[in-house]
Short mmCIF file of C-alpha atoms in Angstrom, two decimals:
data_model
loop_
_atom_site.label_atom_id
_atom_site.label_comp_id
_atom_site.label_asym_id
_atom_site.label_seq_id
_atom_site.Cartn_x
_atom_site.Cartn_y
_atom_site.Cartn_z
CA UNK L 1 -3.78 -12.90 6.27
CA UNK L 2 -6.41 -11.18 7.92
CA UNK L 3 -5.91 -10.37 11.71
CA UNK L 4 -7.96 -12.69 13.32
CA UNK L 5 -10.31 -11.80 16.18
CA UNK L 6 -10.53 -13.51 19.42
CA UNK L 7 -13.43 -13.55 21.98
CA UNK L 8 -12.77 -11.15 25.08
CA UNK L 9 -16.02 -11.77 27.15
CA UNK L 10 -19.00 -14.15 26.67
CA UNK L 11 -22.20 -15.11 28.16
CA UNK L 12 -24.41 -18.02 27.28
CA UNK L 13 -26.86 -16.99 24.35
CA UNK L 14 -30.00 -18.72 24.27
CA UNK L 15 -29.58 -21.79 22.13
CA UNK L 16 -31.53 -22.61 18.60
CA UNK L 17 -32.40 -19.05 17.76
CA UNK L 18 -30.98 -17.73 14.40
CA UNK L 19 -27.94 -15.43 14.44
CA UNK L 20 -28.22 -12.50 12.27
CA UNK L 21 -24.83 -10.74 11.35
CA UNK L 22 -23.91 -7.38 10.04
CA UNK L 23 -21.70 -7.08 7.04
CA UNK L 24 -19.23 -3.81 6.96
CA UNK L 25 -16.94 -3.44 9.98
CA UNK L 26 -18.56 -6.98 11.72
CA UNK L 27 -18.12 -9.84 9.15
CA UNK L 28 -15.64 -7.88 7.33
CA UNK L 29 -12.81 -5.43 8.72
CA UNK L 30 -13.48 -2.97 5.82
CA UNK L 31 -16.58 -1.16 4.23
CA UNK L 32 -17.81 -2.25 1.32
CA UNK L 33 -19.35 1.22 0.15
CA UNK L 34 -15.61 2.38 0.40
CA UNK L 35 -14.37 -0.42 -1.42
CA UNK L 36 -16.67 0.15 -3.98
CA UNK L 37 -15.57 3.85 -4.32
CA UNK L 38 -12.39 2.79 -4.96
CA UNK L 39 -12.99 0.19 -7.32
CA UNK L 40 -14.88 3.07 -9.13
CA UNK L 41 -12.22 5.26 -8.93
CA UNK L 42 -9.57 2.69 -10.50
CA UNK L 43 -11.99 1.48 -13.15
CA UNK L 44 -13.74 4.31 -13.93
CA UNK L 45 -12.34 7.73 -12.71
CA UNK L 46 -14.35 9.92 -14.44
CA UNK L 47 -17.54 8.43 -13.05
CA UNK L 48 -16.33 9.73 -9.72
CA UNK L 49 -17.60 13.04 -10.79
CA UNK L 50 -21.20 11.57 -10.64
CA UNK L 51 -21.01 10.51 -6.67
CA UNK L 52 -22.07 13.72 -5.35
CA UNK L 53 -25.18 13.38 -7.31
CA UNK L 54 -26.06 10.14 -6.61
CA UNK L 55 -25.49 10.89 -3.00
CA UNK L 56 -28.19 13.72 -3.45
CA UNK L 57 -30.83 11.33 -4.20
CA UNK L 58 -30.20 9.04 -1.03
CA UNK L 59 -27.21 6.90 0.31
CA UNK L 60 -29.23 3.80 -1.07
CA UNK L 61 -29.46 5.22 -4.79
CA UNK L 62 -25.32 5.71 -4.27
CA UNK L 63 -24.85 2.29 -3.28
CA UNK L 64 -27.34 1.26 -6.04
CA UNK L 65 -25.59 2.98 -8.52
CA UNK L 66 -21.82 2.18 -7.55
CA UNK L 67 -23.31 -1.37 -7.31
CA UNK L 68 -24.38 -1.53 -10.94
CA UNK L 69 -20.88 -0.67 -12.21
CA UNK L 70 -18.30 -2.37 -9.45
CA UNK L 71 -19.17 -5.06 -7.02
CA UNK L 72 -15.76 -6.02 -4.75
CA UNK L 73 -14.63 -9.28 -5.06
CA UNK L 74 -16.31 -11.41 -2.40
CA UNK L 75 -13.33 -13.83 -2.33
CA UNK L 76 -10.89 -11.46 -1.35
CA UNK L 77 -12.42 -9.22 1.27
CA UNK L 78 -10.91 -8.92 4.59
CA UNK L 79 -13.03 -11.54 6.77
CA UNK L 80 -12.77 -11.29 10.50
CA UNK L 81 -11.31 -14.63 10.81
CA UNK L 82 -12.37 -15.25 14.63
CA UNK L 83 -15.82 -14.56 14.01
CA UNK L 84 -16.10 -16.27 10.86
CA UNK L 85 -14.63 -19.21 12.40
CA UNK L 86 -17.26 -19.03 15.01
CA UNK L 87 -19.93 -18.69 12.32
CA UNK L 88 -18.84 -21.95 10.40
CA UNK L 89 -19.07 -23.61 13.58
CA UNK L 90 -22.35 -22.56 14.41
CA UNK L 91 -23.51 -23.20 10.88
CA UNK L 92 -22.04 -26.96 11.45
CA UNK L 93 -24.36 -27.24 14.38
CA UNK L 94 -27.26 -26.66 12.35
CA UNK L 95 -27.70 -22.91 13.65
CA UNK L 96 -29.68 -20.60 11.18
CA UNK L 97 -27.50 -18.10 10.06
CA UNK L 98 -28.83 -14.38 8.52
CA UNK L 99 -26.81 -11.85 6.56
CA UNK L 100 -28.52 -8.01 7.64
CA UNK L 101 -26.63 -5.48 5.99
CA UNK L 102 -27.20 -1.54 4.72
CA UNK L 103 -24.77 -2.95 1.77
CA UNK L 104 -26.67 -2.74 -1.73
CA UNK L 105 -28.00 -6.15 -2.58
CA UNK L 106 -25.61 -7.17 -5.32
CA UNK L 107 -22.65 -6.65 -2.95
CA UNK L 108 -24.22 -8.64 0.26
CA UNK L 109 -25.56 -11.51 -2.39
CA UNK L 110 -21.84 -12.08 -3.58
CA UNK L 111 -20.36 -12.33 0.13
CA UNK L 112 -23.35 -14.79 1.05
CA UNK L 113 -22.59 -17.04 -2.28
CA UNK L 114 -18.94 -16.72 -1.50
CA UNK L 115 -19.11 -18.07 2.29
CA UNK L 116 -22.48 -20.34 1.77
CA UNK L 117 -23.25 -19.91 5.49
CA UNK L 118 -26.53 -17.69 5.30
CA UNK L 119 -30.00 -19.17 4.46
CA UNK L 120 -31.26 -15.59 3.99
CA UNK L 121 -29.99 -11.98 2.91
CA UNK L 122 -31.47 -8.51 3.95
CA UNK L 123 -29.67 -5.74 2.35
CA UNK L 124 -30.43 -2.15 0.73
CA UNK L 125 -32.85 -2.34 -2.58
CA UNK L 126 -35.40 -0.09 -3.93
CA UNK L 127 -34.09 3.03 -2.65
CA UNK L 128 -34.19 1.79 1.04
CA UNK L 129 -30.86 2.07 2.94
CA UNK L 130 -31.29 -0.73 5.41
CA UNK L 131 -29.79 0.26 8.42
CA UNK L 132 -30.75 0.96 12.34
CA UNK L 133 -34.50 1.06 12.75
CA UNK L 134 -35.21 0.03 8.99
CA UNK L 135 -32.85 -3.21 9.43
CA UNK L 136 -34.80 -3.83 13.07
CA UNK L 137 -38.21 -3.45 10.92
CA UNK L 138 -36.90 -5.92 8.16
CA UNK L 139 -35.66 -9.01 10.56
CA UNK L 140 -38.64 -8.45 12.78
CA UNK L 141 -40.97 -8.80 9.97
CA UNK L 142 -39.46 -12.21 9.08
CA UNK L 143 -37.84 -13.55 12.55
CA UNK L 144 -39.69 -11.54 15.18
CA UNK L 145 -37.93 -11.06 18.14
CA UNK L 146 -36.36 -14.30 18.90
CA UNK L 147 -32.67 -13.70 17.26
CA UNK L 148 -29.19 -12.81 18.31
CA UNK L 149 -27.50 -10.05 16.39
CA UNK L 150 -23.78 -9.72 15.46
CA UNK L 151 -22.66 -5.79 14.83
CA UNK L 152 -19.99 -2.98 15.66
CA UNK L 153 -21.54 0.21 15.85
CA UNK L 154 -23.56 2.46 17.93
CA UNK L 155 -26.29 2.45 14.99
CA UNK L 156 -26.63 -1.40 16.05
CA UNK L 157 -28.00 -0.25 19.48
CA UNK L 158 -31.50 -0.26 17.46
CA UNK L 159 -31.17 -3.68 17.00
CA UNK L 160 -29.50 -5.12 20.17
CA UNK L 161 -32.03 -3.44 22.10
CA UNK L 162 -35.14 -5.43 20.62
CA UNK L 163 -33.21 -9.02 20.06
CA UNK L 164 -32.61 -11.97 22.45
CA UNK L 165 -28.64 -11.55 22.39
CA UNK L 166 -25.74 -9.77 21.05
CA UNK L 167 -22.67 -10.10 19.48
CA UNK L 168 -20.16 -7.30 19.70
CA UNK L 169 -17.47 -7.36 17.21
CA UNK L 170 -14.60 -4.97 16.98
CA UNK L 171 -16.58 -2.14 18.70
CA UNK L 172 -15.27 0.74 20.54
CA UNK L 173 -15.35 0.40 24.35
CA UNK L 174 -18.19 2.71 24.74
CA UNK L 175 -20.47 0.65 22.19
CA UNK L 176 -19.47 -2.61 24.09
CA UNK L 177 -20.60 -1.29 27.33
CA UNK L 178 -23.92 -0.13 25.95
CA UNK L 179 -24.64 -3.32 24.55
CA UNK L 180 -24.10 -4.79 28.11
CA UNK L 181 -26.11 -2.17 29.40
CA UNK L 182 -29.08 -3.57 27.82
CA UNK L 183 -29.29 -6.65 30.42
CA UNK L 184 -29.21 -9.10 27.48
CA UNK L 185 -26.68 -12.06 27.12
CA UNK L 186 -23.20 -10.71 25.13
CA UNK L 187 -20.62 -11.90 23.55
CA UNK L 188 -17.85 -9.92 22.47
CA UNK L 189 -15.08 -10.56 19.79
CA UNK L 190 -12.26 -8.17 19.67
CA UNK L 191 -9.43 -8.14 17.07
CA UNK L 192 -6.06 -6.22 16.90
CA UNK L 193 -6.24 -2.34 16.97
CA UNK L 194 -3.92 -0.20 14.98
CA UNK L 195 -0.87 1.14 16.86
CA UNK L 196 1.78 3.89 15.77
CA UNK L 197 3.77 0.97 14.19
CA UNK L 198 0.46 0.65 12.28
CA UNK L 199 0.41 4.06 11.11
CA UNK L 200 4.11 4.11 10.13
CA UNK L 201 3.84 0.69 8.14
CA UNK L 202 0.78 2.83 6.12
CA UNK L 203 2.70 5.93 5.17
CA UNK L 204 5.91 3.39 4.46
CA UNK L 205 8.28 5.49 6.64
CA UNK L 206 11.19 3.38 5.82
CA UNK L 207 10.80 4.39 2.10
CA UNK L 208 11.42 7.38 3.24
CA UNK L 209 15.24 6.32 2.85
CA UNK L 210 15.05 6.96 -1.18
CA UNK L 211 14.78 10.45 -0.73
CA UNK L 212 18.38 10.37 1.10
CA UNK L 213 19.10 11.03 -2.91
CA UNK L 214 18.32 14.47 -2.26
CA UNK L 215 21.43 15.07 -0.57
CA UNK L 216 23.57 13.55 -3.33
CA UNK L 217 24.01 16.51 -5.60
CA UNK L 218 25.45 18.34 -1.97
CA UNK L 219 27.96 15.44 -1.83
CA UNK L 220 29.12 15.03 -5.44
CA UNK L 221 29.56 18.60 -5.38
CA UNK L 222 31.62 18.73 -2.21
CA UNK L 223 29.37 21.50 -0.74
CA UNK L 224 27.89 19.37 2.36
CA UNK L 225 29.61 21.64 4.92
CA UNK L 226 27.32 24.35 3.72
CA UNK L 227 24.21 24.80 6.58
CA UNK L 228 22.25 26.92 4.62
CA UNK L 229 22.30 24.18 1.57
CA UNK L 230 21.86 21.54 4.25
CA UNK L 231 18.62 23.33 5.78
CA UNK L 232 17.32 23.36 2.27
CA UNK L 233 17.83 20.01 1.13
CA UNK L 234 16.38 18.79 4.74
CA UNK L 235 13.44 20.71 3.56
CA UNK L 236 13.42 18.92 0.38
CA UNK L 237 13.67 15.46 2.21
CA UNK L 238 10.89 16.48 4.06
CA UNK L 239 8.52 17.60 1.37
CA UNK L 240 9.51 14.60 -1.15
CA UNK L 241 8.75 12.19 1.81
CA UNK L 242 5.28 13.71 2.62
CA UNK L 243 4.60 13.71 -1.10
CA UNK L 244 5.76 9.82 -1.64
CA UNK L 245 3.64 9.00 1.56
CA UNK L 246 0.61 10.61 -0.12
CA UNK L 247 1.24 8.48 -3.20
CA UNK L 248 1.93 4.68 -1.01
CA UNK L 249 -1.40 5.67 0.43
CA UNK L 250 -3.14 6.39 -2.35
CA UNK L 251 -1.60 2.98 -4.05
CA UNK L 252 -2.31 0.66 -1.48
CA UNK L 253 -6.01 2.07 -1.43
CA UNK L 254 -6.08 1.33 -5.31
CA UNK L 255 -4.54 -1.70 -5.18
CA UNK L 256 -6.37 -3.69 -2.27
CA UNK L 257 -7.61 -6.65 -3.92
CA UNK L 258 -4.14 -7.26 -5.54
CA UNK L 259 -2.27 -7.08 -2.23
CA UNK L 260 -4.73 -9.34 -0.66
CA UNK L 261 -3.72 -12.05 -3.01
CA UNK L 262 0.11 -11.19 -2.12
CA UNK L 263 1.63 -13.67 0.40
CA UNK L 264 3.33 -10.31 1.81
CA UNK L 265 1.47 -7.55 0.89
CA UNK L 266 -1.94 -8.70 2.49
CA UNK L 267 -0.57 -7.36 5.54
CA UNK L 268 -0.55 -3.88 4.59
CA UNK L 269 -2.84 -1.89 6.64
CA UNK L 270 -5.45 -1.17 4.53
CA UNK L 271 -5.54 -4.43 2.80
CA UNK L 272 -5.72 -6.34 6.04
CA UNK L 273 -8.20 -3.89 7.66
CA UNK L 274 -6.31 -2.72 10.39
CA UNK L 275 -6.65 0.84 9.36
CA UNK L 276 -10.56 1.67 7.78
CA UNK L 277 -10.39 3.01 4.42
CA UNK L 278 -11.86 6.54 5.13
CA UNK L 279 -8.73 6.99 7.26
CA UNK L 280 -6.63 6.70 3.69
CA UNK L 281 -9.22 8.75 1.97
CA UNK L 282 -8.27 11.69 4.30
CA UNK L 283 -4.63 10.81 4.96
CA UNK L 284 -3.64 10.83 1.48
CA UNK L 285 -5.04 14.67 0.65
CA UNK L 286 -3.18 15.49 3.92
CA UNK L 287 0.03 14.26 3.26
CA UNK L 288 0.24 15.64 -0.18
CA UNK L 289 -1.02 19.32 1.39
CA UNK L 290 1.52 19.28 3.75
CA UNK L 291 4.18 18.21 1.18
CA UNK L 292 3.59 20.89 -0.94
CA UNK L 293 3.21 23.49 1.73
CA UNK L 294 6.66 23.29 2.64
CA UNK L 295 7.88 23.22 -0.76
CA UNK L 296 5.87 26.39 -1.85
CA UNK L 297 7.11 28.03 1.67
CA UNK L 298 10.63 27.56 1.57
CA UNK L 299 11.61 26.28 -1.67
CA UNK L 300 12.73 27.34 -5.35
CA UNK L 301 9.86 27.47 -7.80
CA UNK L 302 11.63 24.86 -10.14
CA UNK L 303 11.72 22.45 -7.25
CA UNK L 304 7.63 22.75 -6.83
CA UNK L 305 7.45 21.93 -10.76
CA UNK L 306 9.45 19.06 -10.13
CA UNK L 307 7.65 17.93 -7.36
CA UNK L 308 4.01 18.12 -9.27
CA UNK L 309 5.86 16.18 -12.31
CA UNK L 310 7.04 13.67 -9.80
CA UNK L 311 3.55 13.33 -8.03
CA UNK L 312 1.81 13.23 -11.68
CA UNK L 313 4.22 10.15 -12.85
CA UNK L 314 3.64 8.50 -9.82
CA UNK L 315 0.09 8.74 -9.86
CA UNK L 316 -0.18 7.62 -13.37
CA UNK L 317 2.38 4.51 -12.44
CA UNK L 318 -0.60 3.86 -9.85
CA UNK L 319 -3.32 3.76 -12.19
CA UNK L 320 -1.84 2.29 -15.34
CA UNK L 321 1.79 2.60 -16.18
CA UNK L 322 2.78 -0.23 -13.48
CA UNK L 323 0.59 -2.87 -15.71
CA UNK L 324 2.77 -2.03 -18.93
CA UNK L 325 5.78 -4.43 -19.13
CA UNK L 326 9.44 -2.99 -19.16
CA UNK L 327 7.72 0.95 -19.32
CA UNK L 328 7.15 0.42 -15.46
CA UNK L 329 10.45 -0.57 -14.66
CA UNK L 330 11.72 2.42 -16.81
CA UNK L 331 9.46 4.87 -14.70
CA UNK L 332 10.53 3.20 -11.39
CA UNK L 333 14.14 4.39 -12.30
CA UNK L 334 13.31 7.32 -13.72
CA UNK L 335 11.57 8.51 -10.09
CA UNK L 336 14.83 7.38 -8.31
CA UNK L 337 16.51 9.45 -10.45
CA UNK L 338 14.33 12.52 -10.31
CA UNK L 339 15.08 12.69 -6.60
CA UNK L 340 18.82 13.18 -7.56
CA UNK L 341 17.71 16.21 -9.84
CA UNK L 342 15.26 17.36 -7.35
CA UNK L 343 18.05 18.03 -4.56
CA UNK L 344 20.07 19.83 -7.16
CA UNK L 345 17.21 22.44 -7.84
CA UNK L 346 16.49 22.70 -4.03
CA UNK L 347 20.03 23.68 -3.17
CA UNK L 348 20.63 25.12 -6.44
CA UNK L 349 23.95 23.30 -7.38
CA UNK L 350 24.77 22.16 -10.71
CA UNK L 351 25.10 18.01 -11.34
CA UNK L 352 27.10 16.27 -13.49
CA UNK L 353 25.14 14.13 -16.42
CA UNK L 354 27.30 11.67 -15.35
CA UNK L 355 25.51 11.28 -12.16
CA UNK L 356 22.56 11.05 -13.88
CA UNK L 357 23.52 8.45 -16.36
CA UNK L 358 24.67 6.45 -13.52
CA UNK L 359 21.84 6.74 -11.46
CA UNK L 360 19.55 6.02 -14.46
CA UNK L 361 21.30 2.63 -15.04
CA UNK L 362 21.74 1.73 -11.52
CA UNK L 363 18.17 2.15 -10.65
CA UNK L 364 16.80 0.31 -14.06
CA UNK L 365 18.74 -2.76 -12.31
CA UNK L 366 17.28 -2.47 -9.09
CA UNK L 367 13.78 -1.79 -10.43
CA UNK L 368 14.14 -5.35 -12.32
CA UNK L 369 15.58 -7.02 -9.30
CA UNK L 370 11.89 -6.11 -7.72
CA UNK L 371 10.09 -7.49 -10.81
CA UNK L 372 12.13 -10.67 -10.96
CA UNK L 373 11.46 -11.26 -7.25
CA UNK L 374 7.68 -11.12 -8.19
CA UNK L 375 7.91 -13.43 -11.40
CA UNK L 376 10.08 -16.10 -9.61
CA UNK L 377 7.07 -15.98 -6.63
CA UNK L 378 4.73 -16.62 -9.39
CA UNK L 379 6.70 -19.64 -11.06
CA UNK L 380 6.83 -20.89 -7.51
CA UNK L 381 3.23 -20.94 -6.94
CA UNK L 382 2.80 -22.29 -10.59
CA UNK L 383 0.79 -19.30 -12.03
CA UNK L 384 1.43 -17.95 -15.53
CA UNK L 385 0.21 -14.28 -15.30
CA UNK L 386 1.05 -11.76 -12.31
CA UNK L 387 -2.02 -9.95 -11.00
CA UNK L 388 -2.19 -6.57 -12.11
CA UNK L 389 1.19 -6.66 -14.03
CA UNK L 390 2.35 -7.35 -17.37
CA UNK L 391 5.11 -10.04 -16.83
CA UNK L 392 4.68 -13.79 -17.19
CA UNK L 393 6.21 -16.79 -15.49
CA UNK L 394 8.25 -17.32 -18.51
CA UNK L 395 9.83 -13.73 -18.18
CA UNK L 396 12.35 -14.58 -15.19
CA UNK L 397 15.24 -15.64 -17.42
CA UNK L 398 15.05 -12.65 -19.42
CA UNK L 399 14.19 -10.01 -16.64
CA UNK L 400 17.60 -11.41 -15.10
CA UNK L 401 19.94 -10.73 -18.35
CA UNK L 402 18.23 -7.31 -18.40
CA UNK L 403 18.96 -6.23 -15.03
CA UNK L 404 22.64 -7.63 -14.51
CA UNK L 405 23.28 -5.83 -17.90
CA UNK L 406 22.00 -2.50 -16.32
CA UNK L 407 24.05 -2.99 -13.17
CA UNK L 408 27.32 -3.51 -15.20
CA UNK L 409 26.42 -0.67 -17.02
CA UNK L 410 26.14 1.28 -14.17
CA UNK L 411 29.68 0.29 -13.13
CA UNK L 412 30.89 1.24 -16.67
CA UNK L 413 29.55 4.67 -16.71
CA UNK L 414 31.36 5.15 -13.34
CA UNK L 415 34.39 4.13 -14.89
CA UNK L 416 34.12 6.51 -17.49
CA UNK L 417 33.54 9.14 -15.22
CA UNK L 418 36.60 8.41 -12.88
CA UNK L 419 38.68 9.04 -16.45
CA UNK L 420 36.68 12.26 -16.74
CA UNK L 421 38.45 15.90 -16.51
CA UNK L 422 35.70 16.68 -14.14
CA UNK L 423 36.90 14.02 -11.77
CA UNK L 424 40.52 15.62 -11.73
CA UNK L 425 38.95 19.09 -10.61
CA UNK L 426 37.22 17.51 -7.69
CA UNK L 427 39.48 15.06 -6.12
CA UNK L 428 43.20 15.44 -5.16
CA UNK L 429 43.85 11.78 -5.81
CA UNK L 430 41.19 10.65 -8.60
CA UNK L 431 43.12 7.58 -9.12
CA UNK L 432 42.07 5.86 -5.73
CA UNK L 433 38.59 5.98 -6.80
CA UNK L 434 39.24 3.24 -9.44
CA UNK L 435 38.73 0.91 -5.93
CA UNK L 436 34.88 1.59 -6.29
CA UNK L 437 34.30 -0.30 -9.60
CA UNK L 438 35.35 -3.33 -8.04
CA UNK L 439 33.16 -2.67 -4.74
CA UNK L 440 30.61 -1.56 -6.94
CA UNK L 441 30.69 -4.98 -9.21
CA UNK L 442 30.79 -7.10 -6.15
CA UNK L 443 27.29 -5.43 -4.75
CA UNK L 444 25.68 -5.50 -7.90
CA UNK L 445 26.63 -9.42 -8.82
CA UNK L 446 25.81 -10.36 -5.05
CA UNK L 447 22.27 -8.58 -5.12
CA UNK L 448 21.44 -10.46 -8.62
CA UNK L 449 22.46 -13.96 -7.16
CA UNK L 450 20.61 -13.57 -4.27
CA UNK L 451 17.62 -12.37 -6.30
CA UNK L 452 18.32 -15.47 -8.11
CA UNK L 453 17.97 -17.52 -5.35
CA UNK L 454 14.64 -16.05 -3.87
CA UNK L 455 16.69 -14.35 -1.03
CA UNK L 456 16.05 -10.64 -1.90
CA UNK L 457 12.67 -9.04 -0.87
CA UNK L 458 10.61 -7.73 -3.68
CA UNK L 459 12.16 -4.14 -2.80
CA UNK L 460 15.51 -4.21 -2.91
CA UNK L 461 15.81 -1.01 -0.78
CA UNK L 462 14.31 -3.03 2.24
CA UNK L 463 17.04 -5.44 1.31
CA UNK L 464 19.76 -3.20 1.40
CA UNK L 465 18.76 -2.08 4.65
CA UNK L 466 18.57 -5.08 6.51
CA UNK L 467 21.63 -6.38 4.64
CA UNK L 468 25.10 -6.23 6.76
CA UNK L 469 27.08 -6.66 3.81
CA UNK L 470 25.21 -3.94 1.91
CA UNK L 471 26.37 -1.64 4.98
CA UNK L 472 29.66 -2.62 4.89
CA UNK L 473 29.80 -2.01 1.06
CA UNK L 474 28.71 1.51 1.81
CA UNK L 475 31.25 1.93 4.54
CA UNK L 476 34.03 0.89 2.10
CA UNK L 477 32.74 3.14 -0.79
CA UNK L 478 32.53 5.84 1.61
CA UNK L 479 36.46 5.36 2.74
CA UNK L 480 37.49 5.49 -0.88
CA UNK L 481 35.73 8.46 -1.74
CA UNK L 482 37.47 10.14 1.64
CA UNK L 483 40.55 8.87 0.70
CA UNK L 484 40.06 10.37 -3.15
CA UNK L 485 39.21 13.85 -1.83
#
């Protein structure tokens, strides 16, 4: 669902005049040029290298080259719902509506055809970028000076100065005041703005909880009381978190269309238009540089190499691997396990192979919970194929079997570890660790029963962070380990 705008200020506009509507930032809470660039990156990544050459021939040429290859799906663009409702009401009253945009003709026509509101479309074509004065000249040649114009940025003042009335949509305060100072009737639509919470949601700070796995090697080796090692683990946590957020931002930019069709992901800041796409295009590399900067400055070379491998695999996942059934969940489980290895490399502590075996099976089970939730929602909506995924609605039962089996195998590995010589060296009362097995069996079984009921969020981590029983299970497991030590 796109965030709606509301009318904040209005003056009576002369009736009967055509209303001309801008596209990027006005009718939609996004820029279709940026949408097209991201589509090209996702579908034809090598062609992105040609973008600077296209731009040298002018912005209109760049837009035309992009539109020849990719056109954003007009049905799933984040339209400003408040303005769109107003336009539909005006259209129902018989008012003439015209779409005038600097976007390429093919993009503009796709939007006009989808909405079915506009009697005419003015757009960039033939090497002419229809913006500012050029847009005004095109409109005056067909409409004269008797029209109203809806826009959102300072460049639109060139049109507002010459038209009969202004509609200002989601514009900065300075632009609104400049439009009002022209002395013509002005109607203002203002939607919600990005807040601090929006930015935190964009970088998915809640997902940083996964990176607490970097501290596991210290805990498992009983060396958590050594300050120097704790500092290194904290630096590794910060480095991994920033790199992971870079991937999350890039993934959201590449998954715009799929997210907009999803019942909950459609509220992500880039998908719904709360944050401009250009912000994401700057934010992703900045987060990446910050994450690697920490690693290069303070952490061992082996950790830096692992971080490079982690980023490469997550990029491959974003571009392709998440579309391959089974391989996608194996990669997700592997990325969790890599965090444990990263913690070991950061602090220079040897980690048992038992820990890696346990984590691989446990995280595979949790990754399958995520896929089962998606497939269950697919079945409930009576769809057959998951968009951008390799799963069908009929895979629900098989995913459940695979996931529960993997979860129980994790408990089996734990039981074998408790019986090993390694445990006897680390714990004074290793027999007490057997209490961990029923605790884990309870938690895994409960998660899977709730997943089948549709009560688990698609991300099991989010579920665990909000689930009081999961906190109780974690506390019980901690007490058992302390009693054993």
